[in-house]
PDB file of C-alpha atoms in Angstrom:
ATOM      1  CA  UNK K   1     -29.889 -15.258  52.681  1.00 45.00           C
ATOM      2  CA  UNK K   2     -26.154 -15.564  53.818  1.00 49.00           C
ATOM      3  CA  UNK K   3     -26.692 -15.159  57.445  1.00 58.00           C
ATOM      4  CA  UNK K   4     -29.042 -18.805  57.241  1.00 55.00           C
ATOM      5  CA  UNK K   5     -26.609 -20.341  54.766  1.00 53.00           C
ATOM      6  CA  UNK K   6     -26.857 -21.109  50.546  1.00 50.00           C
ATOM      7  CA  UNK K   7     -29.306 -23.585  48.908  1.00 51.00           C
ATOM      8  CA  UNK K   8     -27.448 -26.045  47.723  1.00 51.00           C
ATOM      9  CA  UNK K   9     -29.457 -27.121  44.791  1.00 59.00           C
ATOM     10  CA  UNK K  10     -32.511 -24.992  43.310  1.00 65.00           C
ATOM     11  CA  UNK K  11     -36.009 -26.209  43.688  1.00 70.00           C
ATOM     12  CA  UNK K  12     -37.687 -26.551  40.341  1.00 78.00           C
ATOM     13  CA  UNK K  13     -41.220 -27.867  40.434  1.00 84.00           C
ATOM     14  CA  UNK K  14     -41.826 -28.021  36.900  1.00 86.00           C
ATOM     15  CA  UNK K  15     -38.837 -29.801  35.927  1.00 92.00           C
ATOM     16  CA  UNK K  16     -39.828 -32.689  38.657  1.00 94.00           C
ATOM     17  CA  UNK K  17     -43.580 -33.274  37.125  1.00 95.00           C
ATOM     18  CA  UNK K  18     -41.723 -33.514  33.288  1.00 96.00           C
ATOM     19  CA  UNK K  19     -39.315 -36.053  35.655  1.00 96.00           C
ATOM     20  CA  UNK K  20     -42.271 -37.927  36.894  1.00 95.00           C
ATOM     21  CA  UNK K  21     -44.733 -37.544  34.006  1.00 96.00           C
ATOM     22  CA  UNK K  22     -41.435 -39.514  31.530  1.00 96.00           C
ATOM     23  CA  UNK K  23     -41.275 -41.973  34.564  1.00 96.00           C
ATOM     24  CA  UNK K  24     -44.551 -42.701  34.957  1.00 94.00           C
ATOM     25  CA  UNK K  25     -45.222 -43.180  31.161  1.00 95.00           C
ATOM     26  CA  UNK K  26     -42.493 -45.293  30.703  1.00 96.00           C
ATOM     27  CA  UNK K  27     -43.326 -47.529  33.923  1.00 95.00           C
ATOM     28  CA  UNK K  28     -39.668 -46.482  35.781  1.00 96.00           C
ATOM     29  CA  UNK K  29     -37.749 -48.911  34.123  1.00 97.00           C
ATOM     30  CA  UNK K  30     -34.197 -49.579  34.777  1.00 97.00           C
ATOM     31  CA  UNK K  31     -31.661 -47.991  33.095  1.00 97.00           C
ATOM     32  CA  UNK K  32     -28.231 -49.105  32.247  1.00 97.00           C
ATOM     33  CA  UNK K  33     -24.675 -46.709  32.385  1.00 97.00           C
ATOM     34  CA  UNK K  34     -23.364 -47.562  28.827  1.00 96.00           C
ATOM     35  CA  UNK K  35     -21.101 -44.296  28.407  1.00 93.00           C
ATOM     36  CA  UNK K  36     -19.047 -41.931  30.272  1.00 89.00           C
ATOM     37  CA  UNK K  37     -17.126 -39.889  27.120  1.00 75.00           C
ATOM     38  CA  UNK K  38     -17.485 -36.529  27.906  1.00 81.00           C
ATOM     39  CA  UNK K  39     -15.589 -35.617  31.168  1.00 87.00           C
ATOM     40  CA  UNK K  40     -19.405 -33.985  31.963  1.00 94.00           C
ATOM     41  CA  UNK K  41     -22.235 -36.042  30.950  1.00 95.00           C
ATOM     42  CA  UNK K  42     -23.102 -39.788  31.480  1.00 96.00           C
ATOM     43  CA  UNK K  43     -25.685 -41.809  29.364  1.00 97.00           C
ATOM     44  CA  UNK K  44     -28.138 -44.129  31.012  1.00 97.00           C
ATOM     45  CA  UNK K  45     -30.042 -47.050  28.411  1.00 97.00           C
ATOM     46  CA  UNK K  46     -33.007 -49.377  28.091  1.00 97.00           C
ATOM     47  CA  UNK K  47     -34.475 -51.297  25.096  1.00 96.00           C
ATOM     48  CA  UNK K  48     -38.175 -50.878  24.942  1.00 94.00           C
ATOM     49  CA  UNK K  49     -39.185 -53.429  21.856  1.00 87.00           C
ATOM     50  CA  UNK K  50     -37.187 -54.626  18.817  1.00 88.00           C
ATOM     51  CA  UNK K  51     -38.027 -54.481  15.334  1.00 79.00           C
ATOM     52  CA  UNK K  52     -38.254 -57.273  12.874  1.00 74.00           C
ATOM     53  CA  UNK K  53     -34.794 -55.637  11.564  1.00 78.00           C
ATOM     54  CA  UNK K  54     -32.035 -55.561  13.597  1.00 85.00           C
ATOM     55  CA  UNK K  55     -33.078 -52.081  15.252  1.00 91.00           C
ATOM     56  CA  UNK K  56     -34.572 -51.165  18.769  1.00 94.00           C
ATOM     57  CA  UNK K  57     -36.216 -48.848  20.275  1.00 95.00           C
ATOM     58  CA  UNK K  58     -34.086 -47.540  23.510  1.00 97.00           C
ATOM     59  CA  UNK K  59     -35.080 -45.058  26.658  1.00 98.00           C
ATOM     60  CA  UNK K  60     -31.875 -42.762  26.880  1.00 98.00           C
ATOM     61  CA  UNK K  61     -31.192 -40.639  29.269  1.00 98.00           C
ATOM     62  CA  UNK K  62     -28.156 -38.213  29.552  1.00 97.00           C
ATOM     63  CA  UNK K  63     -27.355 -36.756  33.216  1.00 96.00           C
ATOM     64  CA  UNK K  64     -24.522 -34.803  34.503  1.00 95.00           C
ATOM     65  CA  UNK K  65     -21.863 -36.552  35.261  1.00 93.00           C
ATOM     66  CA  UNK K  66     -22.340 -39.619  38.545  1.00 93.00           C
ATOM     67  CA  UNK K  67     -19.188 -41.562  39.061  1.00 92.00           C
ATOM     68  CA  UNK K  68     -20.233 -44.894  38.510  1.00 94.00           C
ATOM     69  CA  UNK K  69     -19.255 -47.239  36.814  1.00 95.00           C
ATOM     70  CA  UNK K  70     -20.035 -48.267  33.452  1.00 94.00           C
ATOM     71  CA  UNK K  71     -22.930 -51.248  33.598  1.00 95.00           C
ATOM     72  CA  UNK K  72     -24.041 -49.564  37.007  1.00 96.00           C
ATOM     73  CA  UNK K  73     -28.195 -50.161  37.166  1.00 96.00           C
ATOM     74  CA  UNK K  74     -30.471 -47.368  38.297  1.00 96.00           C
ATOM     75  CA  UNK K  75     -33.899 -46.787  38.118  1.00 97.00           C
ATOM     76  CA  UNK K  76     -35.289 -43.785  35.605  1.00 97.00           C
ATOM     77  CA  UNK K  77     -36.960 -42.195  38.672  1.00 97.00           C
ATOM     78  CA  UNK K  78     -33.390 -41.819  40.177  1.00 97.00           C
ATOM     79  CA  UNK K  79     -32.114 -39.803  36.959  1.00 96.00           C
ATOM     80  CA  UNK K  80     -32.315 -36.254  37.087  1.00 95.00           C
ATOM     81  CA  UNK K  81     -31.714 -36.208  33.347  1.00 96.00           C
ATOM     82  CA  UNK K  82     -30.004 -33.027  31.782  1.00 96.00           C
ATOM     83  CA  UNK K  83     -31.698 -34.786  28.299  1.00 97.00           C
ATOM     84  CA  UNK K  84     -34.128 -37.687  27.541  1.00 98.00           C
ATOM     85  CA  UNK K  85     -34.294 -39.449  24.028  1.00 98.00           C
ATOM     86  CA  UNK K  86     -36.297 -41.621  22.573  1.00 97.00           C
ATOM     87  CA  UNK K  87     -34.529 -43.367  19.669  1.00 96.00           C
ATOM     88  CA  UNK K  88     -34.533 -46.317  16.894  1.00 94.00           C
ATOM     89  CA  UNK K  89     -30.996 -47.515  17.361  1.00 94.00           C
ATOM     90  CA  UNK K  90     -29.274 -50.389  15.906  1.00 93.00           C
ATOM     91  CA  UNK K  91     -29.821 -53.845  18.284  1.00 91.00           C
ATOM     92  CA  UNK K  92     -27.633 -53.334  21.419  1.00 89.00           C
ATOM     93  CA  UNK K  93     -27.050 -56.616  23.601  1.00 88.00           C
ATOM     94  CA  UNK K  94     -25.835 -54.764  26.787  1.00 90.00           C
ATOM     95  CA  UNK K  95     -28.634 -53.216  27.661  1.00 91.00           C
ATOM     96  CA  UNK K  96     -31.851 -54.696  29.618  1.00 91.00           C
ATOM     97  CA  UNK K  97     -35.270 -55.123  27.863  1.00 93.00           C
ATOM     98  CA  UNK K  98     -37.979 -53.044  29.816  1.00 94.00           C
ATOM     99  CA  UNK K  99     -41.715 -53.600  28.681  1.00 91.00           C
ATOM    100  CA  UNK K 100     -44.011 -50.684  29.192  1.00 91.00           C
ATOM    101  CA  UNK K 101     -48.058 -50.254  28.767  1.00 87.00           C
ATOM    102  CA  UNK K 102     -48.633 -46.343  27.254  1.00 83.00           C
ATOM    103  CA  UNK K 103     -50.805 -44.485  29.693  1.00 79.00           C
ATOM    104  CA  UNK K 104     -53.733 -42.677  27.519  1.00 82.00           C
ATOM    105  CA  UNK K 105     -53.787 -40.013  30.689  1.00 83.00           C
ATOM    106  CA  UNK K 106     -51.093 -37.606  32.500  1.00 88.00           C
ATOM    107  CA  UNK K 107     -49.183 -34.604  31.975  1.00 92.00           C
ATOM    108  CA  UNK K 108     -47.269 -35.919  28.699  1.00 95.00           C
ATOM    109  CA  UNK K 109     -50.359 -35.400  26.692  1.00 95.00           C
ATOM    110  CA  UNK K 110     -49.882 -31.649  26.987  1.00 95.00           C
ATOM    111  CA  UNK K 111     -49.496 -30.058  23.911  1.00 97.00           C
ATOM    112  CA  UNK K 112     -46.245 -29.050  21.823  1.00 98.00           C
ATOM    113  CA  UNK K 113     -45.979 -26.261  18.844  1.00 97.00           C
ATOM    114  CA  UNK K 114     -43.281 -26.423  16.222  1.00 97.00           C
ATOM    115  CA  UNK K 115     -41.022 -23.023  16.822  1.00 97.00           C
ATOM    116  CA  UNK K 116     -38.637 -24.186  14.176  1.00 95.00           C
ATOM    117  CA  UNK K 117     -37.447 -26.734  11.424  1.00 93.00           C
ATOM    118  CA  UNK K 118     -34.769 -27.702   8.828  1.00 90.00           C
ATOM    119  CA  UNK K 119     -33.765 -30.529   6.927  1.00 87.00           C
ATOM    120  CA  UNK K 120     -33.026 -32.369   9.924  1.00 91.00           C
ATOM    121  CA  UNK K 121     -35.459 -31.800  12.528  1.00 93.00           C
ATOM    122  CA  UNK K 122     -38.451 -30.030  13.627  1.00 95.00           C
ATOM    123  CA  UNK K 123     -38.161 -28.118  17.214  1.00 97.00           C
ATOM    124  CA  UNK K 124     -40.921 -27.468  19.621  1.00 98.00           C
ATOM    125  CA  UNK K 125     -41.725 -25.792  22.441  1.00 98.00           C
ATOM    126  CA  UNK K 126     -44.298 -26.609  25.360  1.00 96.00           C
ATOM    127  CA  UNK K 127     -46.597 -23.540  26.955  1.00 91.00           C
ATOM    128  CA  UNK K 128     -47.046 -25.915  29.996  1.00 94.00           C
ATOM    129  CA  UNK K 129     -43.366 -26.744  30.645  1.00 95.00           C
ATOM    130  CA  UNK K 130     -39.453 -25.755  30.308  1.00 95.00           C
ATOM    131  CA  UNK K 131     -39.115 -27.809  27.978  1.00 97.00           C
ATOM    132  CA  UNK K 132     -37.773 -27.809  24.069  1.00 98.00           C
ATOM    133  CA  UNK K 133     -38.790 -31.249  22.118  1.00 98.00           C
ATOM    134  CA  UNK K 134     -37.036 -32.279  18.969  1.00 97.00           C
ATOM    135  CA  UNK K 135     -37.878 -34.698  16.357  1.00 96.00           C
ATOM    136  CA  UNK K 136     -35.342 -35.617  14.063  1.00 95.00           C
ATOM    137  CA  UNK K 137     -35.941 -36.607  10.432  1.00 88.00           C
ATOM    138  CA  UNK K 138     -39.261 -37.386   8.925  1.00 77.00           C
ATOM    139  CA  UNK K 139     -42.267 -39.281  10.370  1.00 71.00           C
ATOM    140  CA  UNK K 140     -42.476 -42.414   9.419  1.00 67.00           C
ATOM    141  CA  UNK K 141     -43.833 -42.799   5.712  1.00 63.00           C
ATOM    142  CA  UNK K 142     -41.275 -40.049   4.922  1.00 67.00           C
ATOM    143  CA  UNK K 143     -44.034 -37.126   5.887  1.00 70.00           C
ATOM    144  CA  UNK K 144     -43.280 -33.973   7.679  1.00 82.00           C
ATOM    145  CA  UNK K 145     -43.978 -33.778  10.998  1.00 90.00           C
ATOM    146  CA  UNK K 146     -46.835 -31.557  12.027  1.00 93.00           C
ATOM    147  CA  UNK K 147     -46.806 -28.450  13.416  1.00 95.00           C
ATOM    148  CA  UNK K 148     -48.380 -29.330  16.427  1.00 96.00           C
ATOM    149  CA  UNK K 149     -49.154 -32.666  18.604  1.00 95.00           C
ATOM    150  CA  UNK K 150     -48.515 -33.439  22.168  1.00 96.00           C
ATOM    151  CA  UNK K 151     -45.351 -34.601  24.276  1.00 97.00           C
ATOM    152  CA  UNK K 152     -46.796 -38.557  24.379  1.00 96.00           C
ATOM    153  CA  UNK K 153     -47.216 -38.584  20.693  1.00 95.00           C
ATOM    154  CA  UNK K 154     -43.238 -37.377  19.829  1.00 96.00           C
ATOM    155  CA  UNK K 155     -41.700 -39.571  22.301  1.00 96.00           C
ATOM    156  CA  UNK K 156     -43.566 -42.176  20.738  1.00 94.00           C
ATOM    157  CA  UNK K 157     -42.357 -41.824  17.296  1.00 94.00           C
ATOM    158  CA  UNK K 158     -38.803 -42.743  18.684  1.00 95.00           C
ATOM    159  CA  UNK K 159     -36.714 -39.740  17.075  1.00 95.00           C
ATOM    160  CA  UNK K 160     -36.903 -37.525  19.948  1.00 97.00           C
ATOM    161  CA  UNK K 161     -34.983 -35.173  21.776  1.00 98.00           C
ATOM    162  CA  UNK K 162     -36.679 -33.477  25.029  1.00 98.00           C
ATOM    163  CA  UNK K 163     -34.373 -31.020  27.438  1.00 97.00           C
ATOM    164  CA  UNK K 164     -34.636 -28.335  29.277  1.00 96.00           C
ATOM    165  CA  UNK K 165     -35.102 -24.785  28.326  1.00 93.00           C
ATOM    166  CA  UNK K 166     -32.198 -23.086  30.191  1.00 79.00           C
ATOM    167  CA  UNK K 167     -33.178 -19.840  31.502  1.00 59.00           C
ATOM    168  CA  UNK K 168     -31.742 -16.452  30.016  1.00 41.00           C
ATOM    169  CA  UNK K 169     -29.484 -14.931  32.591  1.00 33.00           C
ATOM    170  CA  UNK K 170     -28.727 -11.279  32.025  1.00 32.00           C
TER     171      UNK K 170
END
């Protein structure tokens, strides 16, 4: 490989139909930079719908590090996001409002097992991609999540966490 030069970035199919299949679910909306704190990592923002409280439900995504600045606008499809969240946070006014129709097809209805939980979370894993999805707390109604359901059905609860499994280098 060194006599016709490096790759300069690894081709990963599966990660890009998880990177569509979010994108496509979510209608590409655009997301806001709202945070730069760690010298690494940048956090990208939308507001999906508002409660009748003053919470919201937001789009998050976390990529490595881009250089621009704070308030820059980019669409989700142009995020190659390190970690995707969907969360009930308190009411934000800096961030745009995206609205969204849920798709009842696609690759997001694959299924998820649970691999692990605590007090805090439940963790699951995905046969069908590199993926590890986390919901945090309780369902709503206070009940334990199950122990299995589909990727579509956690990122709809709002209290999720979905990265990449990194792989185990010997």
């Amino acid at each position: 490989m060194s006599e016709h030069g490096q790759m300069i970035q690894d081709y990963e199919p599966e990660k890009d139909i998880v990177y569509a299949g979010v994108t496509t679910y979510f209608n590409n909306p655009t997301m806001v930079k709202i945070e730069s704190a760690d010298p690494n990592y940048a956090q990208y923002m939308t507001r999906t719908y508002c409660l009748l409280t003053n919470e919201c439900q937001y789009l998050i995504a976390i990529v490595k590090e881009d250089y621009m600045p704070l308030g820059h606008s980019q669409f989700l499809s142009n995020l190659f996001w390190v970690c995707f969240q969907t969360r009930t946070l308190p009411k934000r006014d800096d961030v745009p409002s995206h609205n969204y129709q849920p798709s009842r097809s696609g690759v997001l209805w694959s299924p998820i097992t649970r691999v692990a939980k605590t007090d805090k979370s439940s963790t699951y894993k995905s046969d069908e991609f590199p993926i590890t999805v986390t919901l945090l707390g309780e369902s709503k109604g206070g009940a334990p999540w199950q122990d299995a359901g589909n990727i579509v059905l956690a990122l709809q609860s709002f209290q999720t966490i979905v990265t990449f499994n990194e792989e185990n280098t010997v």
